[in-house]
Protein backbone atom coordinates (compact mmCIF):
# COMPACT_ATOMS: atom_id res chain seq x y z
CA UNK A 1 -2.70 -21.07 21.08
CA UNK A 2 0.77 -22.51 21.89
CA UNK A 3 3.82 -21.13 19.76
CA UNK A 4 7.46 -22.45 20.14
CA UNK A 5 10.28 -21.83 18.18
CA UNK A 6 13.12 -24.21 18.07
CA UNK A 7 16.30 -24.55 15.99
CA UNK A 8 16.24 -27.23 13.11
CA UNK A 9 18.37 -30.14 13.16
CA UNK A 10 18.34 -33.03 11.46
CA UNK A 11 15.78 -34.98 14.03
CA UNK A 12 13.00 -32.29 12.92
CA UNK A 13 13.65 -31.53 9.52
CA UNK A 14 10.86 -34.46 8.43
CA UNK A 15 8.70 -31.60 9.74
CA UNK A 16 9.57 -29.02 6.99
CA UNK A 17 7.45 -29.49 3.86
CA UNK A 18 8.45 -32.71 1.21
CA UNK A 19 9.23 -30.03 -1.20
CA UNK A 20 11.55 -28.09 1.08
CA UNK A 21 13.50 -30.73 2.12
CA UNK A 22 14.76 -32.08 -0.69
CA UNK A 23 15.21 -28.53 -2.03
CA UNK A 24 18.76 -27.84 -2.57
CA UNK A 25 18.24 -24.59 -4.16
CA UNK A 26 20.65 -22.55 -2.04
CA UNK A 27 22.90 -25.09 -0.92
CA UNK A 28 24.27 -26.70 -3.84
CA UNK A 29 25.89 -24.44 -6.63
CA UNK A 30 23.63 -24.42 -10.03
CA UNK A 31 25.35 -27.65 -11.71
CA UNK A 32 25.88 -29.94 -8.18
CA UNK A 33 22.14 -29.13 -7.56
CA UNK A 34 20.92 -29.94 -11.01
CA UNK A 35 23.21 -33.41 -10.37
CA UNK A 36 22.09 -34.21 -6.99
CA UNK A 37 18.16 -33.75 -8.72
CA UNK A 38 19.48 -36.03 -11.87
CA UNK A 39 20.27 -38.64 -9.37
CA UNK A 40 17.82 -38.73 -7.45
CA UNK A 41 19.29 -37.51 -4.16
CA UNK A 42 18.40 -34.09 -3.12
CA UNK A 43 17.28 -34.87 0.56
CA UNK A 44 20.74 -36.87 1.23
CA UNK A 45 22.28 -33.62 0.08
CA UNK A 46 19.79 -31.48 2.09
CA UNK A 47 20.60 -33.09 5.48
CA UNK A 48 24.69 -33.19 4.76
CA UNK A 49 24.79 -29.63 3.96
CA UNK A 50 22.55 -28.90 7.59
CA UNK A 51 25.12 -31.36 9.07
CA UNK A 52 28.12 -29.43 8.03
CA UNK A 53 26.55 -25.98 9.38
CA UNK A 54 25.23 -27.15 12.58
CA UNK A 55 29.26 -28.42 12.77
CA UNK A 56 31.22 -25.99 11.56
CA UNK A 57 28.99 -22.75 12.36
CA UNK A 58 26.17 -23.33 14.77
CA UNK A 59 22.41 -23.04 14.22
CA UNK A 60 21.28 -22.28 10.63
CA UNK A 61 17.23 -22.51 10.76
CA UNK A 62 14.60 -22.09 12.95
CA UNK A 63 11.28 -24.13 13.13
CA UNK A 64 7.89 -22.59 14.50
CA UNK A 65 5.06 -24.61 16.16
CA UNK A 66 1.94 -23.83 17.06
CA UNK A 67 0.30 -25.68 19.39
CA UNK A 68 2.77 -28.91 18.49
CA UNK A 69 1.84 -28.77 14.66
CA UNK A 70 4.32 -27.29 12.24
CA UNK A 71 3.51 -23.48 11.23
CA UNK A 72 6.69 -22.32 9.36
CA UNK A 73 10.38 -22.43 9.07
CA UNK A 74 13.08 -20.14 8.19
CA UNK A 75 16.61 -21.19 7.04
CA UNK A 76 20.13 -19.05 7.21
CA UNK A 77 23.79 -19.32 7.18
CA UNK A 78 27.21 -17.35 6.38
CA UNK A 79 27.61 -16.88 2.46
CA UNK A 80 30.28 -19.08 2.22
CA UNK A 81 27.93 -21.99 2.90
CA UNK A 82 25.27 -20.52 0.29
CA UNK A 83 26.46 -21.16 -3.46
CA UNK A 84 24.34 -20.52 -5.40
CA UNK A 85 24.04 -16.65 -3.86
CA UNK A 86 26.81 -16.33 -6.18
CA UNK A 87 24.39 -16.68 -9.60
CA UNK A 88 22.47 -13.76 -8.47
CA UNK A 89 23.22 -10.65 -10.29
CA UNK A 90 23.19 -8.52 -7.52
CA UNK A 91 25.90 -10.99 -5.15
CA UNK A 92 27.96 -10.78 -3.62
CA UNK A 93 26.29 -11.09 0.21
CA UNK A 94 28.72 -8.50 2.21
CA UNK A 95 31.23 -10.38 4.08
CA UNK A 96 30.22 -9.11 7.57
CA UNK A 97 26.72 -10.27 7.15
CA UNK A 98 24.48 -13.83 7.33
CA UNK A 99 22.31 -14.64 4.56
CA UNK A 100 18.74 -15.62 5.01
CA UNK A 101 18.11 -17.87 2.08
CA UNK A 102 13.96 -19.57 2.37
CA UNK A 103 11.66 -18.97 4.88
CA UNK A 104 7.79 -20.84 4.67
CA UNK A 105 4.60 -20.26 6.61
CA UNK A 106 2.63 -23.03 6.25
CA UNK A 107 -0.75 -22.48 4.81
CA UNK A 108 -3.78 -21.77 7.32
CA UNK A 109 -1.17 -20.06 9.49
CA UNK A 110 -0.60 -17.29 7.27
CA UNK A 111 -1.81 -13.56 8.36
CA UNK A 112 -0.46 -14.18 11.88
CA UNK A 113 2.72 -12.43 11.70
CA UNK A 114 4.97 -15.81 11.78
CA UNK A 115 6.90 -14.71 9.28
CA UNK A 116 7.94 -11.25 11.27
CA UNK A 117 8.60 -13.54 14.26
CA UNK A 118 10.61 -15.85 12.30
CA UNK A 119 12.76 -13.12 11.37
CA UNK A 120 13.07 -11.51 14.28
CA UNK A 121 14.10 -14.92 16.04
CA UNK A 122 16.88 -14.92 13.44
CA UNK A 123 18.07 -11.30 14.22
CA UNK A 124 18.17 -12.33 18.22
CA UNK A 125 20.37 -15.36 17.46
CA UNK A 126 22.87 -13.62 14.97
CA UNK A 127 22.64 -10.70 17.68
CA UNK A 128 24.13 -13.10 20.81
CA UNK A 129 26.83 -14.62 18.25
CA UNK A 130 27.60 -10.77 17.12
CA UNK A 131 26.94 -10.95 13.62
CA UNK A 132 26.41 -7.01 11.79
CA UNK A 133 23.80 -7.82 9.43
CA UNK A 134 21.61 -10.30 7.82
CA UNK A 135 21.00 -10.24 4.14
CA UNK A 136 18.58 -11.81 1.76
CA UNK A 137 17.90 -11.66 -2.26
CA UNK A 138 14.40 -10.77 -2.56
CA UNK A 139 12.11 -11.72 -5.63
CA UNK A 140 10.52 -8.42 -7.10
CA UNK A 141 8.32 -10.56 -8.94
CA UNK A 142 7.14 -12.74 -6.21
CA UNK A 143 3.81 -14.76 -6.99
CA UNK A 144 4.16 -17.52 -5.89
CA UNK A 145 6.20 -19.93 -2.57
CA UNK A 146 9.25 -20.75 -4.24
CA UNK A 147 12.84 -20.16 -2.61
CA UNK A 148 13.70 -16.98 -3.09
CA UNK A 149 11.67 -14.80 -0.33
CA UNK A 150 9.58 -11.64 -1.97
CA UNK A 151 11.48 -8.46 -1.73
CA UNK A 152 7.80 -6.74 -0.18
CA UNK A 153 7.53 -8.60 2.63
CA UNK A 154 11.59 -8.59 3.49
CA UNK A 155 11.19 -4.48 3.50
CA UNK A 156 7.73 -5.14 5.27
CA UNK A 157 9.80 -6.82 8.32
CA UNK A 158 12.66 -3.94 8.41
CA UNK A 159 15.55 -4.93 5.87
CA UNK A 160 16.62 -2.00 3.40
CA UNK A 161 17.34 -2.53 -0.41
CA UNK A 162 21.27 -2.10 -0.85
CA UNK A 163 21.37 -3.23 -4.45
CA UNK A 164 18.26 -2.58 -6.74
CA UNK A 165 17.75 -5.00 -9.03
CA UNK A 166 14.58 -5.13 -11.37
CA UNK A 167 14.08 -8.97 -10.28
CA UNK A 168 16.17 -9.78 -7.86
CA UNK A 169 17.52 -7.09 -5.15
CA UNK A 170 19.46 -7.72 -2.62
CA UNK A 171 18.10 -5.92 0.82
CA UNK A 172 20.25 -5.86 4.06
CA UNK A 173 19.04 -5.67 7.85
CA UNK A 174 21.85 -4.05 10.50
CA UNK A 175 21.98 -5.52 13.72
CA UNK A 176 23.38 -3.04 16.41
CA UNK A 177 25.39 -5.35 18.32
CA UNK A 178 25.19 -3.05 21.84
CA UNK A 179 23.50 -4.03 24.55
CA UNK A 180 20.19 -1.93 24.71
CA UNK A 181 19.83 -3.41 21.13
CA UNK A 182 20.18 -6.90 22.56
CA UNK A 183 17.82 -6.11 25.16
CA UNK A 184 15.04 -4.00 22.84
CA UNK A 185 14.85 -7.31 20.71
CA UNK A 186 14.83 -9.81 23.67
CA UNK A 187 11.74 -7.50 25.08
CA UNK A 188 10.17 -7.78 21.39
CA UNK A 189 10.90 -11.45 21.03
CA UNK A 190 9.18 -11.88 24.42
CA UNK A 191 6.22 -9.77 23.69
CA UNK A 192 5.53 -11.43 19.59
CA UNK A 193 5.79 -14.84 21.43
CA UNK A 194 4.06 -14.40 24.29
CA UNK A 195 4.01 -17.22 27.10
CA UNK A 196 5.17 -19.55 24.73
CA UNK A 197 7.99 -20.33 27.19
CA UNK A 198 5.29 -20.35 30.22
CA UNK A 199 5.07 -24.29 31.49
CA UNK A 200 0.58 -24.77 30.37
CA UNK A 201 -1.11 -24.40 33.19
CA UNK A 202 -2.77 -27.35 35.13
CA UNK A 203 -6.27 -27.95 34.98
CA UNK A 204 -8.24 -29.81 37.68
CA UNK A 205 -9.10 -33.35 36.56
């Protein structure tokens, strides 16, 4: 079984979910989202605001595969490009750090630990470009996929609750920023992923 990894842009976002991609939960304040549902043009919205990032910041999602067919995706970016972080009780998202807004394993390829690979992919990216932390609002309620990510499984993959919240905590991850650190989660990344980046070996015809 084949796994890749590869930042999203806007030639593979078709291969997120329908609902995810005209989701502007996160990316649009409360009352611009509501408007761009209203009128009908969430995805238009959706691909300016990954437009902007990939412009102005660099890579702000990842997209898994596994064996060519999408498994999962996660999506993150500075707080300043995030909104509607700002409605949550417990914002603001600490100024040194990168928020991880959605993440989504697809179903049948749930139970494989995508979604601690997809995280971890995240933390060797911000890691390179020498970001402290990433940060997320977790759902203590969780029951359901929806867009906020359920606070178990983000202290299940290593973040740390830094302001409780009966609903809606906000949890933190640190990234040491040395270079053993760099090198412990390059080793890790390697080992989760496996020969992912081997070339498929040949078989006689």
């Amino acid at each position: 079984m084949g796994r890749r990894l590869v930042p999203l842009t806007l030639d593979n976002l078709p291969d997120l979910p329908k609902r995810c991609r005209s989701c502007v939960f996160w990316e649009l304040d409360p009352v611009s989202g509501e408007a761009a549902v209203q009128a009908g043009k969430p995805e238009l919205e959706k691909e300016a605001w990954i437009s902007a990032v990939l412009l102005e910041w660099g890579s702000c999602g990842r997209v898994a595969y596994v064996d060519d067919v999408p498994a999962g995706f996660v999506l993150y970016a500075p707080p300043a490009y995030v909104p509607r972080s700002l409605a949550f009780p417990t914002s603001p998202v600490a100024a040194d750090a990168v928020q991880l807004m959605t993440a989504r394993i697809m179903p049948g390829y749930q139970g494989q630990g995508l979604g601690r690979v997809l995280v971890q992919t995240v933390a060797k990216d911000l890691v390179r470009r020498n970001v402290k932390a990433i940060e997320a609002f977790g759902d203590a309620r969780w029951e359901e996929p929806g867009c906020v990510l359920p606070a178990d499984h983000l202290l299940a993959v290593g973040f740390k609750t830094i302001r409780p919240h009966p609903r809606f905590p906000r949890l933190r991850l640190e990234l040491r920023t040395t270079i053993s650190w760099k090198e412990d989660v390059e080793m890790a990344i390697d080992r989760l992923l496996g020969a992912v980046q081997k070339e498929p070996v040949l078989r006689p015809l």
